[in-house]
PDB file of C-alpha atoms in Angstrom:
ATOM      1  CA  UNK A  11      22.379 121.411  20.815  1.00 53.00           C
ATOM      2  CA  UNK A  12      23.036 122.302  17.546  1.00 58.00           C
ATOM      3  CA  UNK A  13      24.660 125.978  18.340  1.00 92.00           C
ATOM      4  CA  UNK A  14      21.850 127.755  16.351  1.00 97.00           C
ATOM      5  CA  UNK A  15      21.412 131.689  16.555  1.00 97.00           C
ATOM      6  CA  UNK A  16      18.559 133.754  15.223  1.00 98.00           C
ATOM      7  CA  UNK A  17      18.531 137.318  14.740  1.00 98.00           C
ATOM      8  CA  UNK A  18      17.339 139.367  15.253  1.00 98.00           C
ATOM      9  CA  UNK A  19      15.622 138.034  18.305  1.00 97.00           C
ATOM     10  CA  UNK A  20      12.567 140.903  18.109  1.00 98.00           C
ATOM     11  CA  UNK A  21      11.793 143.277  15.800  1.00 98.00           C
ATOM     12  CA  UNK A  22       8.687 145.483  14.987  1.00 98.00           C
ATOM     13  CA  UNK A  23       8.015 146.708  11.394  1.00 97.00           C
ATOM     14  CA  UNK A  24       5.340 148.382   9.282  1.00 97.00           C
ATOM     15  CA  UNK A  25       2.692 146.624   6.831  1.00 98.00           C
ATOM     16  CA  UNK A  26       4.597 146.730   3.335  1.00 97.00           C
ATOM     17  CA  UNK A  27       8.220 146.864   4.346  1.00 97.00           C
ATOM     18  CA  UNK A  28      10.807 143.897   3.362  1.00 97.00           C
ATOM     19  CA  UNK A  29      12.150 141.986   6.685  1.00 98.00           C
ATOM     20  CA  UNK A  30      14.925 139.356   6.536  1.00 98.00           C
ATOM     21  CA  UNK A  31      15.112 137.129   9.494  1.00 98.00           C
ATOM     22  CA  UNK A  32      18.468 135.104   9.826  1.00 98.00           C
ATOM     23  CA  UNK A  33      19.467 131.442  11.072  1.00 98.00           C
ATOM     24  CA  UNK A  34      22.850 130.636  11.481  1.00 98.00           C
ATOM     25  CA  UNK A  35      24.279 127.133  12.865  1.00 97.00           C
ATOM     26  CA  UNK A  36      27.672 126.342  14.104  1.00 96.00           C
ATOM     27  CA  UNK A  37      27.067 122.371  13.516  1.00 92.00           C
ATOM     28  CA  UNK A  38      27.200 121.841   9.615  1.00 94.00           C
ATOM     29  CA  UNK A  39      23.717 120.002   9.610  1.00 94.00           C
ATOM     30  CA  UNK A  40      22.548 119.371   5.994  1.00 93.00           C
ATOM     31  CA  UNK A  41      18.903 120.303   6.670  1.00 94.00           C
ATOM     32  CA  UNK A  42      17.380 123.625   7.667  1.00 95.00           C
ATOM     33  CA  UNK A  43      13.943 124.445   8.426  1.00 95.00           C
ATOM     34  CA  UNK A  44      11.687 127.730   9.032  1.00 97.00           C
ATOM     35  CA  UNK A  45       8.646 127.533  11.180  1.00 96.00           C
ATOM     36  CA  UNK A  46       6.045 129.977  12.628  1.00 97.00           C
ATOM     37  CA  UNK A  47       4.273 129.163  15.918  1.00 96.00           C
ATOM     38  CA  UNK A  48       0.566 131.176  16.539  1.00 95.00           C
ATOM     39  CA  UNK A  49      -1.856 130.499  19.324  1.00 90.00           C
ATOM     40  CA  UNK A  50      -4.279 127.804  18.378  1.00 85.00           C
ATOM     41  CA  UNK A  51      -2.133 126.831  15.342  1.00 87.00           C
ATOM     42  CA  UNK A  52       0.841 124.962  16.702  1.00 87.00           C
ATOM     43  CA  UNK A  53       4.091 125.217  14.495  1.00 93.00           C
ATOM     44  CA  UNK A  54       3.697 125.479  11.016  1.00 93.00           C
ATOM     45  CA  UNK A  55       6.254 124.754   8.414  1.00 92.00           C
ATOM     46  CA  UNK A  56       7.094 127.594   5.990  1.00 95.00           C
ATOM     47  CA  UNK A  57      10.390 126.534   3.873  1.00 95.00           C
ATOM     48  CA  UNK A  58      12.936 124.365   4.586  1.00 94.00           C
ATOM     49  CA  UNK A  59      16.567 123.603   2.948  1.00 94.00           C
ATOM     50  CA  UNK A  60      18.280 120.124   2.163  1.00 91.00           C
ATOM     51  CA  UNK A  61      21.454 121.600   0.910  1.00 91.00           C
ATOM     52  CA  UNK A  62      23.219 124.987  -0.443  1.00 94.00           C
ATOM     53  CA  UNK A  63      20.984 126.258  -2.886  1.00 92.00           C
ATOM     54  CA  UNK A  64      18.505 123.637  -2.493  1.00 93.00           C
ATOM     55  CA  UNK A  65      15.106 124.672  -0.750  1.00 94.00           C
ATOM     56  CA  UNK A  66      11.455 124.003  -1.011  1.00 92.00           C
ATOM     57  CA  UNK A  67       7.986 125.165  -0.010  1.00 92.00           C
ATOM     58  CA  UNK A  68       6.213 123.784   3.415  1.00 90.00           C
ATOM     59  CA  UNK A  69       2.645 124.117   4.420  1.00 88.00           C
ATOM     60  CA  UNK A  70       2.175 128.104   4.669  1.00 94.00           C
ATOM     61  CA  UNK A  71       4.897 129.572   2.228  1.00 95.00           C
ATOM     62  CA  UNK A  72       2.832 132.197   0.525  1.00 96.00           C
ATOM     63  CA  UNK A  73       4.657 135.788   1.308  1.00 96.00           C
ATOM     64  CA  UNK A  74       8.019 134.022   2.098  1.00 98.00           C
ATOM     65  CA  UNK A  75      10.917 133.492   0.580  1.00 98.00           C
ATOM     66  CA  UNK A  76      14.186 131.875   1.520  1.00 98.00           C
ATOM     67  CA  UNK A  77      17.867 131.379   0.453  1.00 97.00           C
ATOM     68  CA  UNK A  78      20.546 129.244   1.261  1.00 97.00           C
ATOM     69  CA  UNK A  79      24.000 130.640  -0.018  1.00 96.00           C
ATOM     70  CA  UNK A  80      26.416 128.771   2.392  1.00 96.00           C
ATOM     71  CA  UNK A  81      25.461 125.532   4.551  1.00 96.00           C
ATOM     72  CA  UNK A  82      25.545 127.388   8.112  1.00 97.00           C
ATOM     73  CA  UNK A  83      23.069 130.360   7.194  1.00 98.00           C
ATOM     74  CA  UNK A  84      19.573 130.038   6.127  1.00 98.00           C
ATOM     75  CA  UNK A  85      17.479 133.464   5.636  1.00 98.00           C
ATOM     76  CA  UNK A  86      13.747 134.070   5.834  1.00 98.00           C
ATOM     77  CA  UNK A  87      12.346 136.869   4.051  1.00 98.00           C
ATOM     78  CA  UNK A  88       9.051 138.778   3.922  1.00 97.00           C
ATOM     79  CA  UNK A  89       9.093 140.680   0.604  1.00 94.00           C
ATOM     80  CA  UNK A  90       6.142 142.896   1.738  1.00 97.00           C
ATOM     81  CA  UNK A  91       5.141 142.255   5.227  1.00 97.00           C
ATOM     82  CA  UNK A  92       1.611 141.739   6.530  1.00 98.00           C
ATOM     83  CA  UNK A  93      -0.182 141.896   9.792  1.00 97.00           C
ATOM     84  CA  UNK A  94      -0.816 138.495   9.521  1.00 97.00           C
ATOM     85  CA  UNK A  95       3.014 137.589   9.470  1.00 98.00           C
ATOM     86  CA  UNK A  96       3.125 138.590  13.395  1.00 98.00           C
ATOM     87  CA  UNK A  97       4.142 135.641  14.460  1.00 98.00           C
ATOM     88  CA  UNK A  98       7.206 133.999  16.574  1.00 98.00           C
ATOM     89  CA  UNK A  99       9.523 132.363  14.272  1.00 98.00           C
ATOM     90  CA  UNK A 100      11.776 129.611  14.832  1.00 98.00           C
ATOM     91  CA  UNK A 101      14.657 128.210  12.832  1.00 97.00           C
ATOM     92  CA  UNK A 102      15.553 124.514  13.140  1.00 96.00           C
ATOM     93  CA  UNK A 103      18.209 121.978  11.533  1.00 95.00           C
ATOM     94  CA  UNK A 104      18.831 118.490  11.257  1.00 92.00           C
ATOM     95  CA  UNK A 105      21.161 115.976  10.591  1.00 88.00           C
ATOM     96  CA  UNK A 106      21.168 113.568   7.488  1.00 86.00           C
ATOM     97  CA  UNK A 107      19.562 110.244   8.392  1.00 83.00           C
ATOM     98  CA  UNK A 108      18.262 111.326  11.808  1.00 86.00           C
ATOM     99  CA  UNK A 109      14.731 112.495  12.366  1.00 86.00           C
ATOM    100  CA  UNK A 110      15.383 114.832  15.564  1.00 89.00           C
ATOM    101  CA  UNK A 111      15.175 118.560  14.267  1.00 92.00           C
ATOM    102  CA  UNK A 112      17.085 121.103  16.777  1.00 94.00           C
ATOM    103  CA  UNK A 113      15.285 124.425  17.032  1.00 97.00           C
ATOM    104  CA  UNK A 114      16.669 128.007  17.413  1.00 97.00           C
ATOM    105  CA  UNK A 115      15.698 130.387  20.231  1.00 97.00           C
ATOM    106  CA  UNK A 116      12.879 132.149  17.805  1.00 98.00           C
ATOM    107  CA  UNK A 117      12.394 135.704  16.460  1.00 98.00           C
ATOM    108  CA  UNK A 118       9.442 137.425  17.638  1.00 98.00           C
ATOM    109  CA  UNK A 119       8.091 139.565  14.587  1.00 98.00           C
ATOM    110  CA  UNK A 120       5.665 142.321  14.952  1.00 98.00           C
ATOM    111  CA  UNK A 121       4.048 143.813  11.781  1.00 98.00           C
ATOM    112  CA  UNK A 122       1.926 147.272  12.783  1.00 97.00           C
TER     113      UNK A 122
ATOM    114  CA  UNK B  23      -2.294 116.342   5.442  1.00 59.00           C
ATOM    115  CA  UNK B  24      -1.340 114.482   8.159  1.00 65.00           C
ATOM    116  CA  UNK B  25      -2.758 115.932  11.465  1.00 83.00           C
ATOM    117  CA  UNK B  26      -1.653 115.085  15.106  1.00 92.00           C
ATOM    118  CA  UNK B  27      -4.180 116.059  18.006  1.00 94.00           C
ATOM    119  CA  UNK B  28      -2.696 116.486  21.471  1.00 96.00           C
ATOM    120  CA  UNK B  29      -5.197 116.035  24.358  1.00 96.00           C
ATOM    121  CA  UNK B  30      -5.401 117.941  26.921  1.00 97.00           C
ATOM    122  CA  UNK B  31      -4.685 121.190  25.521  1.00 95.00           C
ATOM    123  CA  UNK B  32      -4.519 122.601  28.963  1.00 97.00           C
ATOM    124  CA  UNK B  33      -3.703 121.080  32.119  1.00 97.00           C
ATOM    125  CA  UNK B  34      -2.956 122.125  35.817  1.00 97.00           C
ATOM    126  CA  UNK B  35      -2.411 120.129  38.651  1.00 97.00           C
ATOM    127  CA  UNK B  36      -0.843 120.001  41.888  1.00 97.00           C
ATOM    128  CA  UNK B  37       2.745 119.198  42.692  1.00 97.00           C
ATOM    129  CA  UNK B  38       3.620 115.580  43.277  1.00 97.00           C
ATOM    130  CA  UNK B  39       0.553 114.329  41.031  1.00 97.00           C
ATOM    131  CA  UNK B  40       0.452 112.225  38.026  1.00 98.00           C
ATOM    132  CA  UNK B  41      -0.526 113.031  34.493  1.00 98.00           C
ATOM    133  CA  UNK B  42      -0.778 111.445  31.146  1.00 98.00           C
ATOM    134  CA  UNK B  43      -0.300 113.709  27.655  1.00 98.00           C
ATOM    135  CA  UNK B  44      -1.726 111.862  24.962  1.00 97.00           C
ATOM    136  CA  UNK B  45      -0.756 112.345  21.009  1.00 96.00           C
ATOM    137  CA  UNK B  46      -3.092 110.764  18.504  1.00 95.00           C
ATOM    138  CA  UNK B  47      -3.387 110.651  14.570  1.00 93.00           C
ATOM    139  CA  UNK B  48      -4.944 108.357  11.949  1.00 90.00           C
ATOM    140  CA  UNK B  49      -1.609 108.551  10.037  1.00 89.00           C
ATOM    141  CA  UNK B  50       1.396 106.464  10.338  1.00 90.00           C
ATOM    142  CA  UNK B  51       4.754 108.086  11.254  1.00 89.00           C
ATOM    143  CA  UNK B  52       7.972 106.844  10.709  1.00 88.00           C
ATOM    144  CA  UNK B  53       9.214 108.556  14.170  1.00 90.00           C
ATOM    145  CA  UNK B  54       7.378 110.395  17.230  1.00 93.00           C
ATOM    146  CA  UNK B  55       9.008 113.116  19.180  1.00 95.00           C
ATOM    147  CA  UNK B  56       8.500 115.045  22.092  1.00 97.00           C
ATOM    148  CA  UNK B  57       9.512 118.308  22.786  1.00 97.00           C
ATOM    149  CA  UNK B  58       9.503 120.916  25.893  1.00 97.00           C
ATOM    150  CA  UNK B  59       9.143 124.610  25.138  1.00 97.00           C
ATOM    151  CA  UNK B  60       9.355 127.413  28.219  1.00 95.00           C
ATOM    152  CA  UNK B  61       8.209 131.103  27.312  1.00 92.00           C
ATOM    153  CA  UNK B  62      10.509 132.809  24.907  1.00 92.00           C
ATOM    154  CA  UNK B  63      12.459 129.953  23.992  1.00 95.00           C
ATOM    155  CA  UNK B  64      12.673 127.512  21.208  1.00 97.00           C
ATOM    156  CA  UNK B  65      11.374 123.805  21.770  1.00 97.00           C
ATOM    157  CA  UNK B  66      13.897 121.556  23.041  1.00 96.00           C
ATOM    158  CA  UNK B  67      13.732 117.564  22.102  1.00 96.00           C
ATOM    159  CA  UNK B  68      12.916 115.488  24.937  1.00 97.00           C
ATOM    160  CA  UNK B  69      13.059 112.016  23.012  1.00 96.00           C
ATOM    161  CA  UNK B  70      12.668 110.775  19.634  1.00 94.00           C
ATOM    162  CA  UNK B  71      10.568 106.810  19.512  1.00 94.00           C
ATOM    163  CA  UNK B  72      10.781 105.009  15.895  1.00 91.00           C
ATOM    164  CA  UNK B  73       9.616 101.706  16.989  1.00 93.00           C
ATOM    165  CA  UNK B  74       5.715 100.597  17.273  1.00 94.00           C
ATOM    166  CA  UNK B  75       5.279  99.821  21.180  1.00 95.00           C
ATOM    167  CA  UNK B  76       8.666 101.344  22.135  1.00 95.00           C
ATOM    168  CA  UNK B  77       8.515 102.543  25.592  1.00 97.00           C
ATOM    169  CA  UNK B  78      11.457 105.076  26.793  1.00 97.00           C
ATOM    170  CA  UNK B  79      11.747 106.569  30.368  1.00 97.00           C
ATOM    171  CA  UNK B  80      13.651 109.796  31.081  1.00 95.00           C
ATOM    172  CA  UNK B  81      13.690 109.983  34.866  1.00 96.00           C
ATOM    173  CA  UNK B  82      10.027 110.622  35.566  1.00 97.00           C
ATOM    174  CA  UNK B  83       8.992 110.907  32.338  1.00 97.00           C
ATOM    175  CA  UNK B  84       7.623 107.683  30.510  1.00 98.00           C
ATOM    176  CA  UNK B  85       7.109 107.814  26.445  1.00 98.00           C
ATOM    177  CA  UNK B  86       5.277 105.287  24.644  1.00 97.00           C
ATOM    178  CA  UNK B  87       4.653 104.906  21.036  1.00 96.00           C
ATOM    179  CA  UNK B  88       1.719 103.202  19.652  1.00 95.00           C
ATOM    180  CA  UNK B  89       2.119  99.791  18.337  1.00 95.00           C
ATOM    181  CA  UNK B  90       0.566 101.299  15.104  1.00 94.00           C
ATOM    182  CA  UNK B  91       2.761 104.252  14.997  1.00 93.00           C
ATOM    183  CA  UNK B  92      -0.535 106.276  15.162  1.00 93.00           C
ATOM    184  CA  UNK B  93      -0.307 107.630  18.214  1.00 94.00           C
ATOM    185  CA  UNK B  94       1.861 108.204  21.437  1.00 96.00           C
ATOM    186  CA  UNK B  95       1.539 109.352  25.243  1.00 97.00           C
ATOM    187  CA  UNK B  96       3.810 111.203  27.595  1.00 98.00           C
ATOM    188  CA  UNK B  97       3.416 110.359  31.428  1.00 98.00           C
ATOM    189  CA  UNK B  98       5.004 112.311  34.138  1.00 98.00           C
ATOM    190  CA  UNK B  99       5.020 111.091  37.659  1.00 98.00           C
ATOM    191  CA  UNK B 100       4.986 112.945  40.942  1.00 98.00           C
ATOM    192  CA  UNK B 101       5.141 116.062  38.633  1.00 97.00           C
ATOM    193  CA  UNK B 102       7.404 118.854  40.369  1.00 97.00           C
ATOM    194  CA  UNK B 103       7.141 122.612  39.303  1.00 97.00           C
ATOM    195  CA  UNK B 104       9.858 122.560  37.173  1.00 95.00           C
ATOM    196  CA  UNK B 105       7.774 120.249  34.651  1.00 97.00           C
ATOM    197  CA  UNK B 106       5.764 123.279  33.960  1.00 97.00           C
ATOM    198  CA  UNK B 107       5.642 124.045  30.135  1.00 97.00           C
ATOM    199  CA  UNK B 108       4.364 123.415  26.504  1.00 97.00           C
ATOM    200  CA  UNK B 109       4.639 119.870  25.492  1.00 98.00           C
ATOM    201  CA  UNK B 110       4.548 119.255  21.969  1.00 97.00           C
ATOM    202  CA  UNK B 111       4.526 116.108  19.879  1.00 96.00           C
ATOM    203  CA  UNK B 112       5.910 116.025  16.406  1.00 94.00           C
ATOM    204  CA  UNK B 113       5.554 113.430  13.786  1.00 91.00           C
ATOM    205  CA  UNK B 114       8.010 112.337  11.198  1.00 85.00           C
ATOM    206  CA  UNK B 115       7.311 111.041   7.789  1.00 76.00           C
ATOM    207  CA  UNK B 116       9.199 110.468   4.820  1.00 69.00           C
ATOM    208  CA  UNK B 117       8.466 112.991   2.390  1.00 59.00           C
ATOM    209  CA  UNK B 118       8.662 112.661  -1.502  1.00 51.00           C
ATOM    210  CA  UNK B 119      10.851 115.729  -1.550  1.00 50.00           C
ATOM    211  CA  UNK B 120      14.271 116.412  -0.481  1.00 50.00           C
ATOM    212  CA  UNK B 121      13.497 116.798   3.069  1.00 62.00           C
ATOM    213  CA  UNK B 122      11.815 114.495   5.771  1.00 67.00           C
ATOM    214  CA  UNK B 123       8.916 116.714   7.697  1.00 74.00           C
ATOM    215  CA  UNK B 124       7.451 116.765  10.948  1.00 86.00           C
ATOM    216  CA  UNK B 125       3.915 117.786  11.544  1.00 89.00           C
ATOM    217  CA  UNK B 126       3.500 119.065  14.914  1.00 92.00           C
ATOM    218  CA  UNK B 127       0.508 119.032  17.559  1.00 94.00           C
ATOM    219  CA  UNK B 128      -0.923 121.880  18.856  1.00 94.00           C
ATOM    220  CA  UNK B 129       0.533 121.390  22.318  1.00 95.00           C
ATOM    221  CA  UNK B 130      -0.146 120.568  25.924  1.00 97.00           C
ATOM    222  CA  UNK B 131       0.081 123.336  28.230  1.00 97.00           C
ATOM    223  CA  UNK B 132       1.042 122.200  31.770  1.00 97.00           C
ATOM    224  CA  UNK B 133       1.169 123.950  34.874  1.00 97.00           C
ATOM    225  CA  UNK B 134       2.050 122.241  37.946  1.00 97.00           C
ATOM    226  CA  UNK B 135       1.284 124.273  41.093  1.00 96.00           C
ATOM    227  CA  UNK B 136       3.258 124.178  44.290  1.00 95.00           C
TER     228      UNK B 136
END
């Protein structure tokens, strides 16, 4: 258990508004990831980070940006939310040198 | 793009029966992980296998990694209602960038009926 929390846990927002989701970890894991989970698609990687201020795009990064100013926090921003971004978002962390990822409890985002 | 196919997508069986879930790919993975996810929660790691042919047991759950490291299976003996959940396999790969990635299968929804 990597002590991962996500906030908010649930959010409803309107199309076109900016939204920021937060992931916080207490284990000092180097790597952090943002995924979205949708029926029929499974978990898909949005962005990941391999250190403070070091981030890169994943499979479905369009419309999303991330920032990591501290080891423990990884923020996911939807600059202008669209209905296609309605999903459940999961944060995960990983220790350097090991393959296992540990997941947070998720944020359910609804864009109306 | 590395793809992982899981089968079956849905499985509903009676308590006490045995079952096997499969995870297949045309790609070679450096590791293979199995997760279990319950509604409203994040995936929880069950096991990691890294060596071709490796078999790991977790109580009534047996995990196997194929010799060529392209496929894996999860076998549950004498299923219990508490085994109900979404089972996900994830293949690890070495990316050329800054972080090793995971490719997830779409999952197997398992329901164990009393």
